[in-house]
Coordinates of C-alpha atoms and ligand atoms in Angstrom, one line a residue:
X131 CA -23.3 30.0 5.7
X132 CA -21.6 32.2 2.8
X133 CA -19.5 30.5 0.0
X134 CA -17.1 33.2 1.6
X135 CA -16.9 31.6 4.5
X136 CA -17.4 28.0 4.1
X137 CA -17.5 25.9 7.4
X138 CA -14.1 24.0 8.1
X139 CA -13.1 20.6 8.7
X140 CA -9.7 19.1 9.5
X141 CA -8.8 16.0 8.8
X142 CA -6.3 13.4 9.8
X143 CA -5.7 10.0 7.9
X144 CA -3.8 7.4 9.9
X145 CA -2.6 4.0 8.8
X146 CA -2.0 2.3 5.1
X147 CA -2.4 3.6 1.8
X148 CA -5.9 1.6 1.8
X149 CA -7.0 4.2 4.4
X150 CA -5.7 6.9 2.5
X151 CA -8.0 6.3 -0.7
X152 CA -10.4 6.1 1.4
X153 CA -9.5 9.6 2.9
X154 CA -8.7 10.6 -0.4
X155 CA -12.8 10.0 -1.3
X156 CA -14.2 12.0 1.9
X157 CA -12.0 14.7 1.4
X158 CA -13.4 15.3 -2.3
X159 CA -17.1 14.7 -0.8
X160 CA -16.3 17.6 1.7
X161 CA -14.6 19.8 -1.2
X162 CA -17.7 19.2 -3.6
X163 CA -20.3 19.9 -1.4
X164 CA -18.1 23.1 -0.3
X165 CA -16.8 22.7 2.8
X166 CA -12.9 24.3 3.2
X167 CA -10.3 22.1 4.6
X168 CA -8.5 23.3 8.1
X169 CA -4.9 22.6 8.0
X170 CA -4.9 22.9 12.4
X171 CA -7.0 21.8 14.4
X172 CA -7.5 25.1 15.9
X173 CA -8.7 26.5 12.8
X174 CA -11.3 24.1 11.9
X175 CA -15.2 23.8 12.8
X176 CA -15.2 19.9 13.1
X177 CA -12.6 17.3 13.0
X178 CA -12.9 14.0 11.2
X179 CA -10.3 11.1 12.4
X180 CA -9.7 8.1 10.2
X181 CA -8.1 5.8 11.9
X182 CA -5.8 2.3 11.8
X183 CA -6.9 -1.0 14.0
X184 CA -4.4 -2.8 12.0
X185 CA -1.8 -4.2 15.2
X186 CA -2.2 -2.4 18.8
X187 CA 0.3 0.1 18.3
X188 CA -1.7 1.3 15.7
X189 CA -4.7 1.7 18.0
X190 CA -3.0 3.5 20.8
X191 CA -2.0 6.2 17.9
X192 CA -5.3 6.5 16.7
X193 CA -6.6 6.7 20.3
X194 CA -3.6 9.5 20.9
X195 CA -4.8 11.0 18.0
X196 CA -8.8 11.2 18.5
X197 CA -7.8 12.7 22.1
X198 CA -5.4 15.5 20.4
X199 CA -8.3 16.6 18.2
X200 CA -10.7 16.3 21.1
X201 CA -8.5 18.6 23.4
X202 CA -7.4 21.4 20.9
X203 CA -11.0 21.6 19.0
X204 CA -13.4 19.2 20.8
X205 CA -15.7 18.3 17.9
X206 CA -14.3 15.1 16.8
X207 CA -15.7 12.3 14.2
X208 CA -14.2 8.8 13.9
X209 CA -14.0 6.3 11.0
X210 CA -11.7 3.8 9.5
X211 CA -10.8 0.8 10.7
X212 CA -10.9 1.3 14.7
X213 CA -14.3 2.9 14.2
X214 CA -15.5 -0.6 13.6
X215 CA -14.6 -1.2 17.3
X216 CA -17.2 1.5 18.5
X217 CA -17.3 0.6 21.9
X218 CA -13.7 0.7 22.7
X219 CA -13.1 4.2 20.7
X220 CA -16.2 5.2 23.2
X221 CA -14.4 3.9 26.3
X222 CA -11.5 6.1 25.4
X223 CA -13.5 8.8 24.5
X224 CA -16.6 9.3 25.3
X225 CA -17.2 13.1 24.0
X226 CA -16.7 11.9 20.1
X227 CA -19.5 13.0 17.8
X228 CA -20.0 10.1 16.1
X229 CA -18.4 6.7 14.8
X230 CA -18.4 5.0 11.7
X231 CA -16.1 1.8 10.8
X232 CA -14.2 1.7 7.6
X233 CA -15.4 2.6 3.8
X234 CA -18.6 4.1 5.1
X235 CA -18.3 7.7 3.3
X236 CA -22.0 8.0 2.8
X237 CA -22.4 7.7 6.5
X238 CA -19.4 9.9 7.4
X239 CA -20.9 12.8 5.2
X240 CA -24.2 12.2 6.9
X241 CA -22.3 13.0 10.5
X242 CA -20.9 16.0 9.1
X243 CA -24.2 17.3 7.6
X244 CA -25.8 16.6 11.1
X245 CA -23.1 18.4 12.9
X246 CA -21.8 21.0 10.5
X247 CA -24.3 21.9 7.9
X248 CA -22.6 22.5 4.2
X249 CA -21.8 25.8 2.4
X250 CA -25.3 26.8 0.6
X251 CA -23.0 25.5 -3.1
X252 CA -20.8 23.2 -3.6
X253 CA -17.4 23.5 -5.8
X254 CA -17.7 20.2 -7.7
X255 CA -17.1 22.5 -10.4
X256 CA -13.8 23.9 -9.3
X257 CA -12.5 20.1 -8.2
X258 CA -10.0 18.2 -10.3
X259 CA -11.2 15.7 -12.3
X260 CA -9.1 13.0 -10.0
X261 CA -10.4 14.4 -7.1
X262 CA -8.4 15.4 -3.6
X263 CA -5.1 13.6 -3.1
X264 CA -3.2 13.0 -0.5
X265 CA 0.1 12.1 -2.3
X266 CA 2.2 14.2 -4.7
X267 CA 0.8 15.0 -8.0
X268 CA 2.5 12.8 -10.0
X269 CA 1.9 9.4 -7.9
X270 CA -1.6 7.9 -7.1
X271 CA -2.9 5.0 -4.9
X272 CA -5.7 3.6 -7.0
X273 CA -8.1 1.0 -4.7
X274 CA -9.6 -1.3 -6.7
X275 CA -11.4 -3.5 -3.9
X276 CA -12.2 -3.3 0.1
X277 CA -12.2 -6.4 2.3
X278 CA -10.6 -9.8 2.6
X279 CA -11.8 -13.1 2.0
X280 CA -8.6 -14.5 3.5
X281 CA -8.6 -16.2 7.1
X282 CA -5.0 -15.4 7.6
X283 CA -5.0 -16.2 12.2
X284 CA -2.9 -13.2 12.7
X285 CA -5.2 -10.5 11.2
X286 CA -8.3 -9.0 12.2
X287 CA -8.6 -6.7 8.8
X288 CA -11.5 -9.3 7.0
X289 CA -13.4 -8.5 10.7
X290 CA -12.8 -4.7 10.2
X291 CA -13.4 -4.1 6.7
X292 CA -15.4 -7.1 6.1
X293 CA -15.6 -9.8 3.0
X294 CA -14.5 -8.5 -0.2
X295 CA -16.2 -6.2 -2.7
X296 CA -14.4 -5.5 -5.9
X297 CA -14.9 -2.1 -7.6
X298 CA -16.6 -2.8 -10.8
X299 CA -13.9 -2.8 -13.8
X300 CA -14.7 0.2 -15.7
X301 CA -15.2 2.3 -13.0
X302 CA -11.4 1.4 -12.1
X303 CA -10.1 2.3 -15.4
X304 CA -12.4 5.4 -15.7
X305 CA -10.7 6.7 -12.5
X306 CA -7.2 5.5 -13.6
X307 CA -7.5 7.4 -16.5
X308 CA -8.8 10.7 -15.3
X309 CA -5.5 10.5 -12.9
X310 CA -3.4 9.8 -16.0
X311 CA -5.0 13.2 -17.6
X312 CA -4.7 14.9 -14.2
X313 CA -0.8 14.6 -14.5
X314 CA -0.3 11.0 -12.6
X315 CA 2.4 8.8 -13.6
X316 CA 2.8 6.2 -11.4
X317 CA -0.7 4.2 -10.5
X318 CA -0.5 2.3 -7.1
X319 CA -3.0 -0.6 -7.3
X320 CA -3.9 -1.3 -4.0
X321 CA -6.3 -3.6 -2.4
X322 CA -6.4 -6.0 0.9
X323 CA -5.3 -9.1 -1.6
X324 CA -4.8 -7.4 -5.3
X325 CA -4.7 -10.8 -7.0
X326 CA -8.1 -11.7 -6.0
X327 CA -9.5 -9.1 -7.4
X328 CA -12.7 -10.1 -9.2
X329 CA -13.5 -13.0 -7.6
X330 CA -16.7 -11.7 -5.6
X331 CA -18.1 -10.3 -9.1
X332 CA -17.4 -14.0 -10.2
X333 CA -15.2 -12.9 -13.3
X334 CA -18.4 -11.4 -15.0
X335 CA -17.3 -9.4 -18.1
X336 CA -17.0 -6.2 -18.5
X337 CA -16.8 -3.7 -21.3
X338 CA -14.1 -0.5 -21.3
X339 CA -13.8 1.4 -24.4
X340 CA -15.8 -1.4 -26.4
X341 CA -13.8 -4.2 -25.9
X342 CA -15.2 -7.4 -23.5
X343 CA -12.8 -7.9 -20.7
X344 CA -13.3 -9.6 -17.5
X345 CA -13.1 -8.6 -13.7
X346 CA -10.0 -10.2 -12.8
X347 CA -6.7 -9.2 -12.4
X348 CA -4.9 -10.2 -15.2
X349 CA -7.4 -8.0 -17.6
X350 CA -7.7 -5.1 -15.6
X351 CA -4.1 -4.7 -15.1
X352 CA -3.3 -5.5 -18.7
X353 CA -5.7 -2.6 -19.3
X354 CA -4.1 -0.2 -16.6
X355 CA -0.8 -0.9 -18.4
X356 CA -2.2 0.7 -21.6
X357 CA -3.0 3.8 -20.4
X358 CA 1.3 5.1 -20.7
X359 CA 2.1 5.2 -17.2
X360 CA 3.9 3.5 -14.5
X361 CA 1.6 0.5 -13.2
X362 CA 2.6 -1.2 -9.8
X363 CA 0.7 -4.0 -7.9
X364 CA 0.7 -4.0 -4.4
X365 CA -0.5 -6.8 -1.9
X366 CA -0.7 -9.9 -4.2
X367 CA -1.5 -12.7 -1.9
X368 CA 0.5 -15.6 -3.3
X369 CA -2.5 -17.2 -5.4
X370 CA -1.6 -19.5 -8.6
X371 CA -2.8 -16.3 -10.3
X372 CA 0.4 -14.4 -9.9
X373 CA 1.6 -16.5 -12.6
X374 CA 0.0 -14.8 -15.3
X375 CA 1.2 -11.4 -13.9
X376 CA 4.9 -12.0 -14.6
X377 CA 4.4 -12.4 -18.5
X378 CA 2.5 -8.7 -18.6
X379 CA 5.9 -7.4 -16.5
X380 CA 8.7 -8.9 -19.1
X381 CA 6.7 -7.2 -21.6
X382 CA 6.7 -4.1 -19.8
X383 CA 3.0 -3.6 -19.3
X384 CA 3.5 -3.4 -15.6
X385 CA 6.3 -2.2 -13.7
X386 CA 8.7 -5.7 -12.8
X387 CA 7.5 -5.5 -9.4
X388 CA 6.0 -8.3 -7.2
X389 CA 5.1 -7.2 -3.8
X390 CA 4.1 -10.3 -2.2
X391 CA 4.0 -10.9 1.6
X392 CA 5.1 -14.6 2.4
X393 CA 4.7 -14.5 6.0
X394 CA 6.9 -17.5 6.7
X395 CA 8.6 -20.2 4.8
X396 CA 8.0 -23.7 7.3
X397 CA 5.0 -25.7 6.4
X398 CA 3.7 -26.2 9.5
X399 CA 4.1 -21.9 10.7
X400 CA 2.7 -21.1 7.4
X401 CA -0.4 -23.8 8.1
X402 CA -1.0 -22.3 11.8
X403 CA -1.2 -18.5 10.1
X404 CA -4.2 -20.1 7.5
X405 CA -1.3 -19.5 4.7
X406 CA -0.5 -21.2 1.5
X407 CA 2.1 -21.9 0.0
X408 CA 5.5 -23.7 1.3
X409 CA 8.5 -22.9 1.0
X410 CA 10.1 -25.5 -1.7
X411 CA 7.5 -24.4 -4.2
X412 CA 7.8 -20.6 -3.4
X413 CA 11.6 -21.4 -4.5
X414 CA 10.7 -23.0 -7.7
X415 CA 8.2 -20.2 -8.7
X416 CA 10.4 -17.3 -8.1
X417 CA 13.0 -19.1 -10.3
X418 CA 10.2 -19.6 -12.7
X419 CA 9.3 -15.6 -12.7
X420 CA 13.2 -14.6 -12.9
X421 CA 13.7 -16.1 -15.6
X422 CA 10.8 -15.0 -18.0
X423 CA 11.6 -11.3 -15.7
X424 CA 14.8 -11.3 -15.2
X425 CA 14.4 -7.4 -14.2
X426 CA 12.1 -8.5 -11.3
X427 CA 11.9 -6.7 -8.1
X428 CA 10.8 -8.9 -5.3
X429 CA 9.4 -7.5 -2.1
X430 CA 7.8 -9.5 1.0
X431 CA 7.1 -9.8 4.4
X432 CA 7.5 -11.8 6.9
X433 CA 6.6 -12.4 10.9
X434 CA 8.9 -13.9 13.2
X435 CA 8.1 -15.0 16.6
X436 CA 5.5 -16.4 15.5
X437 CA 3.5 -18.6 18.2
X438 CA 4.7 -22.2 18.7
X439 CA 8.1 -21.2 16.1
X440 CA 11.0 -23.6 17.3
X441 CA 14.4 -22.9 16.2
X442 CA 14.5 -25.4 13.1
X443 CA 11.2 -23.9 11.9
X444 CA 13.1 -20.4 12.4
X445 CA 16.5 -21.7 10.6
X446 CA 14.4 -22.9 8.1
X447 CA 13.2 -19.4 7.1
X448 CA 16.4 -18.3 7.2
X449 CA 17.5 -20.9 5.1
X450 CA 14.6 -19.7 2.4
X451 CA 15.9 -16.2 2.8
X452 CA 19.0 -17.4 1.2
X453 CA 18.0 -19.3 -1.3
X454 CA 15.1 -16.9 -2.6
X455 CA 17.5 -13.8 -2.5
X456 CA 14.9 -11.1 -2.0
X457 CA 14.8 -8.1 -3.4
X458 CA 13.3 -5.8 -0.5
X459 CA 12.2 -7.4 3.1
X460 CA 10.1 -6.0 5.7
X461 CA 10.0 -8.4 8.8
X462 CA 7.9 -8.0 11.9
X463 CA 8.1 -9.8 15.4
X464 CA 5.0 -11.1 15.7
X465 CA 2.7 -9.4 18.7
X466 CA -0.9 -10.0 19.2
X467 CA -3.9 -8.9 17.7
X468 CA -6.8 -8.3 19.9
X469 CA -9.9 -10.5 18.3
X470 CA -7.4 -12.3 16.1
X471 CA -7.6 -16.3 15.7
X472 CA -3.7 -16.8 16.8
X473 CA -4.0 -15.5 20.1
X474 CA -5.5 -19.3 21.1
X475 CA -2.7 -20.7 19.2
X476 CA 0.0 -22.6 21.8
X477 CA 3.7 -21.7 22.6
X478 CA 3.9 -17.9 22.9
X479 CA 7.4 -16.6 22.7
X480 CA 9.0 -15.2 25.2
X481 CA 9.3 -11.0 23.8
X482 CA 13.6 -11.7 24.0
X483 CA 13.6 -14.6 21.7
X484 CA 11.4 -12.6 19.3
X485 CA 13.4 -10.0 19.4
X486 CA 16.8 -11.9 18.8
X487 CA 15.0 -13.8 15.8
X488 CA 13.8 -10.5 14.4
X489 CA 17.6 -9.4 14.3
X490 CA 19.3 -12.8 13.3
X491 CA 16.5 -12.5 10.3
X492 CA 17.2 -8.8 9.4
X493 CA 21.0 -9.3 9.3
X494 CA 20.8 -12.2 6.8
X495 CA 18.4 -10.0 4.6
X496 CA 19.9 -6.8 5.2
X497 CA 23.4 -8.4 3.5
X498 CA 21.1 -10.2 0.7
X499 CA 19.5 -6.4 0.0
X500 CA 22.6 -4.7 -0.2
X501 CA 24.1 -7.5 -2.5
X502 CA 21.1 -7.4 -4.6
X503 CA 21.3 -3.7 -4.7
X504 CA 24.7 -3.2 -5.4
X505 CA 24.7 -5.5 -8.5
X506 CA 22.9 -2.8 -10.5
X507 CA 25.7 -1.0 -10.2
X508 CA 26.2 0.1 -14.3
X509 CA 23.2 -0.2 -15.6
X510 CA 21.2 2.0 -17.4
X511 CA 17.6 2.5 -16.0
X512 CA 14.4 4.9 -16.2
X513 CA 13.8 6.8 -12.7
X514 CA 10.7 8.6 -12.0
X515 CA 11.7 12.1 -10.5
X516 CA 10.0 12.5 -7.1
X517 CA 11.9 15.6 -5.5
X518 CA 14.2 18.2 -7.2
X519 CA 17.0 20.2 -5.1
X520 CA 19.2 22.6 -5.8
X521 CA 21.7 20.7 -6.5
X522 CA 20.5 16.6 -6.6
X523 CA 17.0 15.2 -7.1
X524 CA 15.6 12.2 -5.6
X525 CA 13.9 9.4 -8.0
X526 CA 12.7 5.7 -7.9
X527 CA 13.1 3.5 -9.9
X528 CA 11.2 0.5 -11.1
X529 CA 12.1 -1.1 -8.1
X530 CA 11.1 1.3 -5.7
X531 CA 7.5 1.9 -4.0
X532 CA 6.7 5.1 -2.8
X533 CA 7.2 5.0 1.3
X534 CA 8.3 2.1 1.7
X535 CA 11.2 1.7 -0.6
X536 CA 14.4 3.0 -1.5
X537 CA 15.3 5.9 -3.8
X538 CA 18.0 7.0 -6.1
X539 CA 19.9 9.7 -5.2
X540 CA 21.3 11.8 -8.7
X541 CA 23.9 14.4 -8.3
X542 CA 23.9 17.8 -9.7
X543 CA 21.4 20.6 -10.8
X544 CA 19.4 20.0 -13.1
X545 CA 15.9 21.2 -14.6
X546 CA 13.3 19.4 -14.2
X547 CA 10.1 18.7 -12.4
X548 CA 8.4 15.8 -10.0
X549 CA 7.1 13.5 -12.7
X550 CA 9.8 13.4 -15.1
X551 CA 10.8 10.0 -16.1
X552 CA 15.1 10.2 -16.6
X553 CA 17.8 7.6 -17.9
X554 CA 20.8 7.5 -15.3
X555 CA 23.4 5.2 -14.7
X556 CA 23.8 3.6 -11.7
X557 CA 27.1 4.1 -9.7
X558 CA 26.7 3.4 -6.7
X559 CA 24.2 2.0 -4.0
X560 CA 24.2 1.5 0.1
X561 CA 22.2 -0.7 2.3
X562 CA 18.9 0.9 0.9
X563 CA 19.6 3.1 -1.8
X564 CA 21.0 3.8 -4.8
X565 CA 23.4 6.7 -6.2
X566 CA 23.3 7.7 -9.9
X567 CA 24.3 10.1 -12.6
X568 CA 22.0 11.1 -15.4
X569 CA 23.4 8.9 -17.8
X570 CA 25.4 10.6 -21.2
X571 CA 22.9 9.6 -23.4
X572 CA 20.4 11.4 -22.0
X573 CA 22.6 14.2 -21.2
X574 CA 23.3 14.8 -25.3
Ligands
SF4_684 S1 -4.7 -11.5 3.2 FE1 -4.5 -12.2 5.3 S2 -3.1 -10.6 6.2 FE2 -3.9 -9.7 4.3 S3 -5.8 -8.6 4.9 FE3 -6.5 -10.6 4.3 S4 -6.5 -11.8 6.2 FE4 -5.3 -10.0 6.6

């Protein structure tokens, strides 16, 4: 085949921005090695699926999904995290290529070299130095481990992805900084539990730029908060190692941003999901971070519904809600995992009750939000530009994740460009969101 006419592939990345890195990393494979990406299915030789096993609605997507691309083109190659769960992708759909599980780019490239030979060169070349990315130029999910070594009974992600295997430090902070010098401003550190990272490497040391650090978290995010850019944490279990994350926020290493899923706040809930922490010493810690932070963002989530949850163990959380005051809250009712350790667990709620809890929950946080938002009202602060108009742009600030977030809406036309960092003032905010001018200051 000609370097004129390169042979095609589309691809399609379901699920979290875990599986996009890792769609991120086959898509620059295929680029290097010269294939061309197909933006329809039609137009493409071969079609690679990387898909989500995360909760069932998630399969039945990716299932949807794999038969879309099977019916408009026919040649079809799963991985991701359903691919791990070969034999039910193959009951679905028997005609699929080939089937790898999760992280397995070296055997994903090996399907597509069997079934769609590369271009005689490759453009490795003509590739940017950060690669392919899925996400806008200026923002960049940066993995810095795969797998779980938590037991958590709802979650089937350590038997998907398996144990954990930290990336080694410096090749983290080598890829962090070629995004940096690509144009990224806003590194997303993402892993299945962030604040663990290291511990399969055992904390051995490691040298970047010729100074010893080790392979935890507190050093390598210390070092990603040198390199002039936003740093954000994602996915920080609630070890004791959180701790010694606050002190590099206040001093504005990292962004002020804890996202850290709690789950549930009664002892005996958080003991049936295999989860630490209860909630009177949650209470005292978050106090403990506001006050070194006081510009601290907290984000969690939780599951309601869970099996064997009575109505004091559900007041209970509610009670927490109040008294922690959360920033931003995502809440699930709890529905079954096929192959997870809960399903055994006693006392099933009925799908009502969930439900009801679900809203009871969302109404108490949804008023905390909204108060919690509406008290920046007036301040000055630094918002990241992520889409200009004609005559408003859209921004985050510190306290805002990509996707899953808020964003600040600024009125008026102005010149700039996705990436920009701006000073506005705050004047206003909703349920979500916040409303802002760009602030005189910067205006002179
Ligand atoms: S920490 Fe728990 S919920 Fe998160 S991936 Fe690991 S086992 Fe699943």
């Amino acid at each position: 085949m000609s370097e004129r006419n390169p042979p095609r592939v589309g691809f399609v990345s379901l699920g979290c921005p875990k599986n996009l890195v890792d769609s991120e990393r086959i898509l620059t494979q295929l680029r290097a090695e010269g294939y061309a990406l197909s933006d329809s299915y039609a137009g493409a030789d071969l079609v690679i699926v990387n898909t989500c096993g995360f909760i069932d609605a998630a399969v039945d997507e990716s299932l949807e999904t794999i038969g879309e691309a099977l019916n408009d083109n026919g040649r079809v190659i799963v991985t991701g995290c359903l691919g791990a769960r070969e034999a039910e992708v193959r009951a679905a759909h028997p005609d699929v290529l080939g089937i790898t599980g999760p992280h397995a780019y070296e055997a994903v490239m090996g399907l597509v070299h069997q079934t769609l030979p590369p271009a005689a060169e490759g453009f490795s070349g003509l590739l940017p130095a950060a690669g392919v990315k899925l996400t806008p130029r200026h923002y960049a999910y940066l993995k810095i481990a795969e797998g779980c070594d938590q037991k958590c009974s709802f979650c089937i992600i350590p038997s998907l992805r398996g144990p954990q295997r930290s990336r080694p430090l410096d090749a983290i902070l080598g890829e962090a900084e070629s995004l940096v010098q690509s144009g990224v401003r806003e590194l997303l550190v993402v892993a299945q539990d962030s604040a663990d990272y290291g511990r399969d490497l055992k904390h051995r040391p490691a040298f970047w730029q010729g100074r010893p650090l080790r392979s935890r978290i507190q050093d390598l995010a210390a070092a990603l908060g040198e390199l002039g850019v936003w740093v954000r944490l994602h996915y920080i279990y609630p070890h004791q190692s959180v701790d010694e994350l606050v002190p590099l926020m206040a001093a504005g290493r990292l962004l002020p941003y804890l996202d850290l899923p709690l789950q549930h706040a009664d002892r005996e809930i958080l003991r049936a999901m295999r989860r630490p922490a209860a909630a009177e010493r949650m209470l005292e810690r978050i106090a403990g971070w506001r006050a070194q932070c006081p510009d601290l963002t907290l984000r969690s989530t939780f599951i309601v519904g869970f099996p064997g949850e009575t109505e004091a163990q559900f007041e209970a959380l509610l009670a927490f809600l109040r008294a922690a005051r959360l920033d931003r809250v995502g809440a699930f009712a709890y529905s079954p995992v096929q192959g997870a350790a809960a399903n055994a667990l006693p006392g099933a709620l009925p799908e009502e009750l969930k439900q009801e809890r679900l809203e009871r929950f969302m109404a108490v946080q949804s008023e905390i939000s909204a108060e919690r938002l509406a008290a920046r009202i007036g301040r000055r602060e630094i918002v990241l530009a992520d889409e200009v108009h004609a005559d408003y742009w859209i921004g985050r600030s510190a306290g805002d994740a990509p996707e899953i977030d808020g964003v600040v809406v600024v009125d008026g036309a102005w010149e700039l460009d996705p990436g920009d960092f701006v000073e506005v003032e705050i004047t206003g905010s909703d349920a979500h969101d916040l409303f802002a001018r760009v602030s005189d200051e910067a205006e002179a």
